[in-house]
Tab-separated table of C-alpha atoms and ligand atoms in Angstrom:
chain	number	residue	atom	x	y	z
A	292	MET	CA	8.174	36.543	-32.555
A	293	LEU	CA	4.924	36.891	-30.651
A	294	ILE	CA	3.886	34.323	-28.102
A	295	LYS	CA	0.375	34.228	-26.720
A	296	LEU	CA	0.467	34.420	-22.947
A	297	ASP	CA	-2.433	33.806	-20.615
A	298	ASN	CA	-4.051	36.912	-19.155
A	299	THR	CA	-2.679	36.567	-15.643
A	300	THR	CA	0.910	36.053	-16.791
A	301	GLU	CA	0.578	39.061	-19.058
A	302	TYR	CA	-0.860	41.043	-16.145
A	303	ILE	CA	2.067	40.107	-13.859
A	304	LEU	CA	4.622	41.092	-16.503
A	305	SER	CA	2.872	44.412	-17.126
A	306	VAL	CA	2.620	45.300	-13.428
A	307	LEU	CA	6.379	44.733	-13.105
A	308	GLU	CA	7.119	46.702	-16.279
A	309	LYS	CA	4.896	49.619	-15.298
A	310	ALA	CA	6.813	49.828	-12.027
A	311	GLY	CA	10.007	50.233	-14.054
A	312	PHE	CA	11.315	46.659	-13.836
A	313	SER	CA	11.948	44.201	-16.606
A	314	ALA	CA	10.246	40.824	-16.471
A	315	TYR	CA	10.205	37.759	-18.697
A	316	ILE	CA	8.727	34.324	-18.814
A	317	VAL	CA	11.542	31.783	-18.667
A	318	GLY	CA	12.350	28.130	-18.095
A	319	GLY	CA	9.985	25.268	-18.633
A	320	LEU	CA	7.007	27.490	-19.339
A	321	LEU	CA	8.588	29.203	-22.334
A	322	ARG	CA	10.134	25.969	-23.582
A	323	ASP	CA	6.804	24.176	-23.443
A	324	LEU	CA	4.944	27.086	-25.085
A	325	LEU	CA	7.438	27.065	-27.963
A	326	LEU	CA	7.058	23.303	-28.316
A	327	GLY	CA	3.283	23.583	-28.198
A	328	ASN	CA	3.285	21.250	-25.193
A	329	PRO	CA	0.937	21.568	-22.241
A	330	THR	CA	2.434	23.868	-19.617
A	331	HIS	CA	2.403	23.340	-15.866
A	332	ASP	CA	4.403	25.650	-13.638
A	333	ILE	CA	4.846	29.281	-14.525
A	334	ASP	CA	8.372	30.691	-14.195
A	335	ILE	CA	8.852	34.456	-14.353
A	336	ALA	CA	12.225	36.211	-14.010
A	337	THR	CA	12.602	39.879	-13.116
A	338	ASN	CA	15.138	42.384	-11.835
A	339	ALA	CA	12.699	43.365	-9.057
A	340	LEU	CA	13.866	42.067	-5.681
A	341	PRO	CA	11.612	39.648	-3.785
A	342	GLY	CA	10.524	42.411	-1.390
A	343	GLN	CA	9.613	44.666	-4.301
A	344	VAL	CA	7.629	41.881	-5.939
A	345	LYS	CA	5.727	41.370	-2.700
A	346	GLU	CA	4.942	45.071	-2.461
A	347	LEU	CA	3.688	45.269	-6.019
A	348	PHE	CA	1.412	42.283	-5.518
A	349	ALA	CA	0.465	42.964	-1.908
A	350	GLU	CA	-3.196	42.189	-2.578
A	351	TYR	CA	-2.406	38.526	-3.443
A	352	PRO	CA	-1.146	35.734	-1.209
A	353	VAL	CA	2.602	35.299	-1.633
A	354	ILE	CA	4.670	32.322	-0.478
A	355	ASP	CA	8.346	32.798	0.348
A	356	THR	CA	9.390	29.779	-1.682
A	357	GLY	CA	13.095	30.436	-1.578
A	358	ILE	CA	13.482	34.029	-0.617
A	359	LYS	CA	17.253	33.715	-0.104
A	360	HIS	CA	17.525	32.530	-3.691
A	361	GLY	CA	15.197	35.220	-4.911
A	362	THR	CA	12.027	33.201	-5.438
A	363	VAL	CA	8.542	34.084	-4.278
A	364	THR	CA	5.366	32.366	-5.401
A	365	LEU	CA	2.355	34.477	-6.154
A	366	LEU	CA	-1.066	32.863	-5.920
A	367	ILE	CA	-3.665	34.309	-8.256
A	368	GLU	CA	-6.942	32.425	-8.446
A	369	HIS	CA	-5.169	29.510	-6.779
A	370	ILE	CA	-2.610	29.255	-9.582
A	371	PRO	CA	1.035	29.574	-8.477
A	372	TYR	CA	3.323	31.964	-10.357
A	373	GLU	CA	6.984	31.579	-9.447
A	374	ILE	CA	8.764	34.904	-9.657
A	375	THR	CA	12.546	34.813	-9.336
A	376	THR	CA	14.930	37.730	-9.263
A	377	PHE	CA	17.650	37.651	-11.959
A	378	ARG	CA	20.667	36.062	-10.359
A	379	THR	CA	24.065	34.565	-10.818
A	380	GLU	CA	25.094	31.567	-8.801
A	381	GLY	CA	28.051	30.515	-6.688
A	382	ILE	CA	29.150	26.897	-6.422
A	383	TYR	CA	26.732	24.109	-5.542
A	384	SER	CA	28.498	22.244	-2.734
A	385	ASP	CA	25.351	20.268	-1.913
A	386	ASN	CA	24.544	19.733	-5.592
A	387	ARG	CA	21.103	21.069	-4.913
A	388	ARG	CA	21.139	24.760	-4.479
A	389	PRO	CA	24.005	27.152	-5.018
A	390	ASP	CA	25.848	28.103	-1.813
A	391	THR	CA	25.517	31.750	-2.678
A	392	VAL	CA	23.504	33.686	-5.187
A	393	SER	CA	23.926	37.282	-6.205
A	394	PHE	CA	21.088	39.235	-7.662
A	395	THR	CA	21.813	40.971	-10.924
A	396	ASP	CA	20.113	43.497	-13.105
A	397	SER	CA	20.865	41.605	-16.266
A	398	ILE	CA	18.703	38.965	-17.894
A	399	GLU	CA	21.811	37.895	-19.836
A	400	GLN	CA	23.630	36.980	-16.608
A	401	ASP	CA	20.569	35.134	-15.410
A	402	LEU	CA	20.245	33.106	-18.593
A	403	LYS	CA	23.926	32.137	-18.457
A	404	ARG	CA	23.476	30.219	-15.187
A	405	ARG	CA	20.731	28.023	-16.646
A	406	ASP	CA	21.402	24.404	-17.541
A	407	PHE	CA	20.484	23.848	-21.189
A	408	THR	CA	20.033	26.178	-24.145
A	409	ILE	CA	16.374	25.191	-24.467
A	410	ASN	CA	15.878	26.277	-20.829
A	411	ALA	CA	17.853	29.486	-21.231
A	412	LEU	CA	15.338	31.471	-23.255
A	413	ALA	CA	13.359	34.470	-22.059
A	414	TYR	CA	10.363	36.238	-23.544
A	415	ASN	CA	8.111	39.197	-23.029
A	416	ASN	CA	5.889	41.114	-25.418
A	417	THR	CA	8.148	44.181	-25.309
A	418	SER	CA	11.547	42.625	-26.090
A	419	GLY	CA	10.373	39.484	-27.852
A	420	LEU	CA	12.510	36.369	-27.517
A	421	VAL	CA	15.885	36.678	-25.784
A	422	ASP	CA	17.968	33.809	-27.135
A	423	LEU	CA	21.685	34.106	-26.319
A	424	PHE	CA	22.732	30.494	-26.870
A	425	GLY	CA	20.759	29.341	-29.879
A	426	GLY	CA	18.094	27.689	-27.763
A	427	LEU	CA	15.348	28.194	-30.349
A	428	ASP	CA	17.376	26.451	-33.064
A	429	ASP	CA	18.194	23.652	-30.655
A	430	LEU	CA	14.536	23.297	-29.811
A	431	ASN	CA	13.576	23.206	-33.477
A	432	ASN	CA	16.364	20.747	-34.277
A	433	ARG	CA	15.532	18.752	-31.166
A	434	VAL	CA	18.977	19.071	-29.640
A	435	LEU	CA	19.836	19.184	-25.948
A	436	ARG	CA	22.956	21.269	-25.375
A	437	ALA	CA	24.496	22.549	-22.148
A	438	VAL	CA	24.874	26.292	-21.733
A	439	GLY	CA	28.612	27.061	-21.664
A	440	GLU	CA	31.304	24.462	-21.048
A	441	PRO	CA	29.430	21.197	-20.419
A	442	LYS	CA	32.060	19.697	-18.089
A	443	ASN	CA	31.939	22.724	-15.812
A	444	ARG	CA	28.187	22.807	-15.805
A	445	PHE	CA	27.834	19.138	-14.832
A	446	SER	CA	30.521	19.374	-12.171
A	447	GLU	CA	28.843	22.433	-10.658
A	448	ASP	CA	25.620	20.493	-10.308
A	449	SER	CA	25.463	16.843	-11.293
A	450	LEU	CA	21.684	16.748	-10.986
A	451	ARG	CA	21.888	18.351	-14.429
A	452	ILE	CA	23.019	14.961	-15.754
A	453	ILE	CA	19.744	13.459	-14.590
A	454	ARG	CA	17.800	16.452	-15.905
A	455	ALA	CA	19.498	15.908	-19.270
A	456	LEU	CA	18.306	12.305	-19.301
A	457	ARG	CA	14.810	13.519	-18.520
A	458	PHE	CA	14.661	16.259	-21.152
A	459	SER	CA	16.121	13.954	-23.787
A	460	SER	CA	13.696	11.154	-22.928
A	461	VAL	CA	10.544	13.213	-22.421
A	462	LEU	CA	11.047	15.849	-25.125
A	463	ASP	CA	12.681	13.493	-27.622
A	464	LEU	CA	15.939	15.426	-27.885
A	465	GLU	CA	19.268	14.228	-29.242
A	466	ILE	CA	22.026	15.025	-26.760
A	467	GLU	CA	24.739	17.110	-28.409
A	468	PRO	CA	28.039	15.100	-28.470
A	469	GLN	CA	30.119	17.299	-26.142
A	470	THR	CA	27.247	17.546	-23.708
A	471	LYS	CA	26.883	13.768	-23.809
A	472	SER	CA	30.562	13.100	-23.278
A	473	ALA	CA	30.616	15.492	-20.305
A	474	MET	CA	27.648	13.606	-18.855
A	475	PHE	CA	29.703	10.410	-18.982
A	476	GLY	CA	32.774	12.209	-17.664
A	477	CYS	CA	30.942	13.657	-14.653
A	478	SER	CA	28.659	10.732	-13.907
A	479	HIS	CA	30.687	9.661	-10.857
A	480	LEU	CA	29.493	12.895	-9.199
A	481	LEU	CA	25.965	11.538	-9.133
A	482	ARG	CA	26.792	9.918	-5.843
A	483	ASN	CA	26.518	13.390	-4.288
A	484	ILE	CA	22.888	13.724	-5.283
A	485	ALA	CA	20.121	12.721	-2.877
A	486	VAL	CA	18.649	9.440	-4.091
A	487	GLU	CA	15.105	10.755	-3.645
A	488	ARG	CA	15.764	13.425	-6.226
A	489	ILE	CA	17.230	10.898	-8.619
A	490	PHE	CA	14.267	8.593	-8.164
A	491	ASN	CA	11.766	11.413	-8.808
A	492	GLU	CA	13.469	12.249	-12.073
A	493	LEU	CA	13.849	8.571	-12.931
A	494	ILE	CA	10.095	8.018	-12.984
A	495	ASN	CA	9.770	10.862	-15.497
A	496	ILE	CA	12.703	9.555	-17.536
A	497	LEU	CA	11.114	6.100	-17.743
A	498	GLY	CA	7.875	7.600	-19.015
A	499	GLY	CA	9.493	9.564	-21.843
A	500	VAL	CA	8.762	8.845	-25.509
A	501	ARG	CA	12.454	8.388	-26.203
A	502	PHE	CA	13.304	6.365	-23.110
A	503	ASP	CA	14.454	3.254	-24.926
A	504	ARG	CA	17.045	5.160	-26.967
A	505	VAL	CA	18.236	7.156	-23.979
A	506	LEU	CA	18.663	3.932	-22.017
A	507	ARG	CA	20.732	2.300	-24.760
A	508	GLU	CA	22.851	5.370	-25.490
A	509	LEU	CA	23.554	6.187	-21.860
A	510	PHE	CA	23.339	2.777	-20.250
A	511	PRO	CA	26.523	3.255	-18.157
A	512	ILE	CA	24.867	6.166	-16.371
A	513	PHE	CA	21.737	4.124	-15.651
A	514	SER	CA	23.994	1.338	-14.388
A	515	LEU	CA	25.584	3.705	-11.918
A	516	ILE	CA	22.159	4.526	-10.535
A	517	MET	CA	20.941	0.907	-10.606
A	518	PRO	CA	23.779	-1.602	-11.109
A	519	GLU	CA	21.174	-4.400	-10.985
A	520	ILE	CA	19.509	-3.566	-14.296
A	521	VAL	CA	20.109	-5.301	-17.602
A	522	LEU	CA	19.492	-3.921	-21.044
A	523	PRO	CA	16.147	-5.357	-22.208
A	524	SER	CA	16.412	-7.411	-25.376
A	525	LYS	CA	13.712	-5.395	-27.093
A	526	ASP	CA	12.296	-1.877	-27.279
A	527	VAL	CA	10.480	-1.080	-24.020
A	528	THR	CA	8.765	2.089	-25.318
A	529	PRO	CA	5.529	0.249	-26.237
A	530	LEU	CA	5.078	-0.680	-22.575
A	531	ASN	CA	4.132	2.959	-22.263
A	532	ASN	CA	4.151	3.016	-18.463
A	533	PRO	CA	7.062	3.888	-16.139
A	534	PHE	CA	6.309	1.023	-13.744
A	535	PHE	CA	6.061	-1.566	-16.506
A	536	ILE	CA	9.305	-0.277	-17.974
A	537	LEU	CA	11.011	-0.389	-14.592
A	538	SER	CA	9.817	-3.989	-14.210
A	539	ALA	CA	11.299	-4.855	-17.596
A	540	LEU	CA	14.783	-3.750	-16.519
A	541	PHE	CA	15.418	-6.266	-13.734
A	542	LYS	CA	16.199	-9.973	-13.923
A	543	ASP	CA	14.460	-10.790	-10.665
A	544	GLU	CA	12.418	-9.286	-7.883
A	545	TYR	CA	15.301	-9.394	-5.382
A	546	ASP	CA	17.446	-7.171	-7.568
A	547	ALA	CA	14.529	-4.826	-8.090
A	548	ARG	CA	13.776	-4.638	-4.393
A	549	ARG	CA	17.404	-3.914	-3.543
A	550	ALA	CA	17.738	-1.197	-6.183
A	551	LEU	CA	14.424	0.441	-5.337
A	552	HIS	CA	15.104	0.426	-1.617
A	553	ARG	CA	18.478	2.018	-2.239
A	554	LEU	CA	16.730	4.758	-4.217
A	555	LYS	CA	14.197	5.162	-1.371
A	556	ALA	CA	11.324	4.446	-3.710
A	557	ASP	CA	7.885	4.501	-2.096
A	558	ASN	CA	6.441	1.178	-0.919
A	559	ASP	CA	3.710	1.125	-3.557
A	560	THR	CA	6.277	1.273	-6.322
A	561	VAL	CA	8.378	-1.486	-4.761
A	562	LYS	CA	5.311	-3.661	-4.284
A	563	ARG	CA	3.970	-3.093	-7.753
A	564	VAL	CA	7.264	-3.643	-9.547
A	565	THR	CA	8.245	-6.772	-7.615
A	566	MET	CA	4.754	-8.182	-8.165
A	567	LEU	CA	5.021	-7.639	-11.916
A	568	ILE	CA	8.491	-9.158	-12.099
A	569	SER	CA	7.513	-12.271	-10.139
A	570	SER	CA	4.186	-12.665	-11.942
A	571	MET	CA	3.283	-15.734	-13.961
A	572	ALA	CA	1.161	-15.993	-17.068
A	573	ILE	CA	-2.525	-15.330	-16.445
A	574	PRO	CA	-4.400	-18.666	-16.553
A	575	ASP	CA	-6.848	-19.402	-19.369
A	576	GLU	CA	-9.735	-20.694	-17.253
A	577	VAL	CA	-12.249	-18.274	-15.815
A	578	VAL	CA	-12.285	-20.146	-12.490
A	579	GLN	CA	-8.529	-19.792	-12.139
A	580	ILE	CA	-8.701	-16.094	-12.966
A	581	LYS	CA	-11.392	-15.601	-10.324
A	582	LEU	CA	-9.282	-17.427	-7.744
A	583	LEU	CA	-6.378	-15.148	-8.572
A	584	LEU	CA	-8.667	-12.104	-8.273
A	585	SER	CA	-9.912	-13.344	-4.906
A	586	ARG	CA	-6.311	-13.483	-3.645
A	587	ILE	CA	-4.714	-10.334	-5.047
A	588	GLY	CA	-7.642	-8.217	-6.232
A	589	THR	CA	-7.606	-6.010	-9.294
A	590	ALA	CA	-3.787	-6.006	-9.339
A	591	VAL	CA	-4.411	-8.960	-11.666
A	592	LEU	CA	-5.421	-6.450	-14.311
A	593	ASP	CA	-2.059	-4.710	-13.964
A	594	ILE	CA	-0.241	-8.026	-14.293
A	595	ALA	CA	-2.376	-8.995	-17.285
A	596	LEU	CA	-1.572	-5.798	-19.162
A	597	PHE	CA	2.128	-6.118	-18.361
A	598	ARG	CA	2.215	-9.755	-19.488
A	599	GLU	CA	0.338	-8.916	-22.654
A	600	LEU	CA	2.664	-6.057	-23.581
A	601	PHE	CA	5.997	-7.393	-22.382
A	602	TYR	CA	5.663	-11.150	-22.929
A	603	GLU	CA	3.235	-10.750	-25.807
A	604	GLU	CA	0.700	-13.020	-24.116
A	605	LYS	CA	-2.105	-11.859	-26.327
A	606	GLY	CA	-5.686	-11.547	-25.123
A	607	THR	CA	-4.608	-11.711	-21.482
A	608	TYR	CA	-5.883	-8.293	-20.497
A	609	GLU	CA	-9.219	-8.772	-22.229
A	610	ARG	CA	-9.666	-12.127	-20.493
A	611	VAL	CA	-9.305	-10.602	-17.030
A	612	ARG	CA	-11.458	-7.627	-17.906
A	613	ASN	CA	-14.235	-9.879	-19.113
A	614	VAL	CA	-14.237	-11.687	-15.781
A	615	LEU	CA	-14.325	-8.388	-13.900
A	616	GLU	CA	-17.176	-7.097	-16.037
A	617	SER	CA	-19.206	-10.304	-15.915
A	618	GLY	CA	-20.553	-9.326	-12.508
A	619	GLU	CA	-19.852	-12.872	-11.332
A	620	CYS	CA	-18.507	-13.376	-7.852
A	621	TYR	CA	-14.743	-13.315	-7.324
A	622	SER	CA	-14.431	-11.380	-4.051
A	623	LEU	CA	-15.686	-11.525	-0.466
A	624	GLY	CA	-17.541	-8.256	-1.025
A	625	GLN	CA	-19.691	-9.896	-3.691
A	626	LEU	CA	-20.609	-12.917	-1.595
A	627	ALA	CA	-24.330	-13.144	-0.732
A	628	LEU	CA	-23.367	-13.756	2.897
A	629	ASN	CA	-21.305	-11.434	5.074
A	630	GLY	CA	-19.311	-11.625	8.305
A	631	ALA	CA	-22.320	-10.766	10.483
A	632	ASP	CA	-24.282	-13.648	8.917
A	633	ILE	CA	-21.459	-16.045	9.733
A	634	VAL	CA	-21.367	-14.807	13.338
A	635	SER	CA	-25.118	-15.329	13.663
A	636	LEU	CA	-24.531	-18.900	12.501
A	637	GLY	CA	-22.343	-19.480	15.550
A	638	PHE	CA	-18.797	-18.656	14.464
A	639	SER	CA	-16.453	-16.157	16.024
A	640	GLY	CA	-12.999	-14.641	15.744
A	641	ALA	CA	-10.662	-15.859	13.035
A	642	GLU	CA	-13.140	-18.612	12.088
A	643	VAL	CA	-15.403	-16.027	10.465
A	644	GLY	CA	-12.822	-15.070	7.858
A	645	GLU	CA	-11.890	-18.690	7.238
A	646	VAL	CA	-15.497	-19.690	6.644
A	647	LEU	CA	-16.028	-16.774	4.272
A	648	LYS	CA	-12.919	-17.707	2.310
A	649	LYS	CA	-14.043	-21.300	2.060
A	650	LEU	CA	-17.460	-20.181	0.803
A	651	LEU	CA	-15.880	-17.862	-1.761
A	652	ASP	CA	-13.702	-20.671	-3.122
A	653	MET	CA	-16.774	-22.934	-3.334
A	654	VAL	CA	-18.754	-20.268	-5.203
A	655	ILE	CA	-15.862	-19.535	-7.559
A	656	SER	CA	-15.376	-23.229	-8.304
A	657	GLY	CA	-19.096	-23.548	-9.072
A	658	ASN	CA	-19.755	-25.975	-6.223
A	659	ILE	CA	-22.504	-23.785	-4.800
A	660	GLU	CA	-24.589	-20.911	-6.040
A	661	ASN	CA	-23.940	-17.418	-4.702
A	662	LYS	CA	-27.363	-17.327	-3.000
A	663	LYS	CA	-27.975	-16.741	0.667
A	664	GLU	CA	-29.884	-19.953	1.299
A	665	ALA	CA	-27.332	-22.153	-0.470
A	666	LEU	CA	-24.511	-20.462	1.409
A	667	VAL	CA	-26.247	-20.846	4.782
A	668	ASN	CA	-26.689	-24.555	4.098
A	669	ALA	CA	-23.054	-24.834	3.159
A	670	VAL	CA	-22.033	-23.117	6.398
A	671	LYS	CA	-24.156	-25.539	8.383
A	672	SER	CA	-22.425	-28.451	6.714
A	673	ILE	CA	-19.027	-26.934	7.566
A	674	ASP	CA	-20.231	-26.736	11.168
A	675	LYS	CA	-21.010	-30.453	11.216
A	676	ASN	CA	-17.525	-31.473	10.068
B	39	ATP	P1	9.899	21.291	-15.545
B	39	ATP	O1	9.213	22.348	-14.738
B	39	ATP	O2	9.152	20.781	-16.699
B	39	ATP	O3	10.459	20.231	-14.697
B	39	ATP	P2	11.853	23.279	-15.949
B	39	ATP	O4	12.865	23.471	-17.019
B	39	ATP	O5	10.856	24.367	-15.732
B	39	ATP	O6	11.168	21.921	-16.246
B	39	ATP	P3	12.488	23.709	-13.218
B	39	ATP	O7	13.163	22.799	-12.254
B	39	ATP	O8	11.096	24.150	-12.974
B	39	ATP	O9	12.615	23.002	-14.625
B	39	ATP	O10	13.438	24.964	-13.373
B	39	ATP	C1	13.089	26.143	-14.066
B	39	ATP	C2	14.297	26.661	-14.837
B	39	ATP	O11	15.365	26.904	-13.935
B	39	ATP	C3	14.863	25.696	-15.855
B	39	ATP	O12	14.209	25.795	-17.091
B	39	ATP	C4	16.303	26.161	-15.956
B	39	ATP	O13	16.415	27.314	-16.744
B	39	ATP	C5	16.616	26.521	-14.527
B	39	ATP	N1	17.156	25.396	-13.766
B	39	ATP	C6	16.470	24.500	-13.011
B	39	ATP	N2	17.285	23.615	-12.428
B	39	ATP	C7	18.521	23.953	-12.816
B	39	ATP	C8	19.817	23.439	-12.543
B	39	ATP	N3	19.971	22.373	-11.771
B	39	ATP	N4	20.859	24.058	-13.109
B	39	ATP	C9	20.709	25.144	-13.889
B	39	ATP	N5	19.531	25.680	-14.183
B	39	ATP	C10	18.441	25.099	-13.663
B	40	MG	MG1	9.408	24.427	-14.211
């Protein structure tokens, strides 16, 4: 099997080989190349030690990403190449990184420590594909299978349970039965994993093409992470957006807020999800839509799309977009009068904002035209009252 590598990756492998080391592409890069998926980070494994890698590539900037664990990151034309020395791993008492690692000369040993067969492949142009665990077949058959005894692998590092959910959801893989049952069996260990890491993976899991099936098949695991969620009555895949899908899992905004805070989700996510959950149908009338836009801005568009997809309120998104594209006034920024004008008409402090808001509502309702003169007259009449 011949896999086309980019020039820089090929160059890195050949520099290592010419110096007498062996070097392979591994991990997500190889998996994604074999799947024909877009690749992001570049993982290279070698028997050269980090110091030797640094010497060989002394002319390039190198970051000591995890030197104790054998990883350095080479920057070539601003692209990071992660180069990790072949290693075996001790136990993971923090469920994050192994307590101890030992470097090894053998790619076989290195592949054995990896989580799933599809992630335990190695390739270079000299040796071709190194596939000790049937990873290529699993990839072709779209199967996710732990390397070695699944129970041991998930108890060593329970983050692998969450990674399994992600790979299954994103890459559309069926989880092999023993692997799946070990995921259930070890799921209580998830409480040892930092919630931030779980949340990061969760966003990817929610965005996967197979998310709905993964959710239904492994619901008890999702319930451990977020006891507040309920199984949606219909397929959530068409929502096609992790935040919409998240919003579809909760009965109310209080549950969502509690769960998301527990997972230390960022404030934007909490705000967006709770807003979607507590949203109401987008009104039919243009005036009402403009009033809504004046209060919460273009978040209305987000709500409209969510309502259209999840509640099947057809035409909702288009209706809001038409208002936005009409160029008609729905926001303070579009008003033909600004704060300075209001001040020059004799108002100050908090009054300025109040007057502007009043004018905006009058313009939106069609009571006055959005023209400077009309607005000035309106302000003068406010003054009289
Ligand atoms: P992606 O980069 O798309 O998230 P990846 O498979 O490259 O996926 P990384 O976290 O970049 O994931 O890890 C690179 C490789 O290291 C994996 O393919 C796998 O072989 C191994 N690996 C990563 N995390 C673990 C883990 N928790 N347990 C065992 N092996 C792991
Ligand atoms: Mg990777």
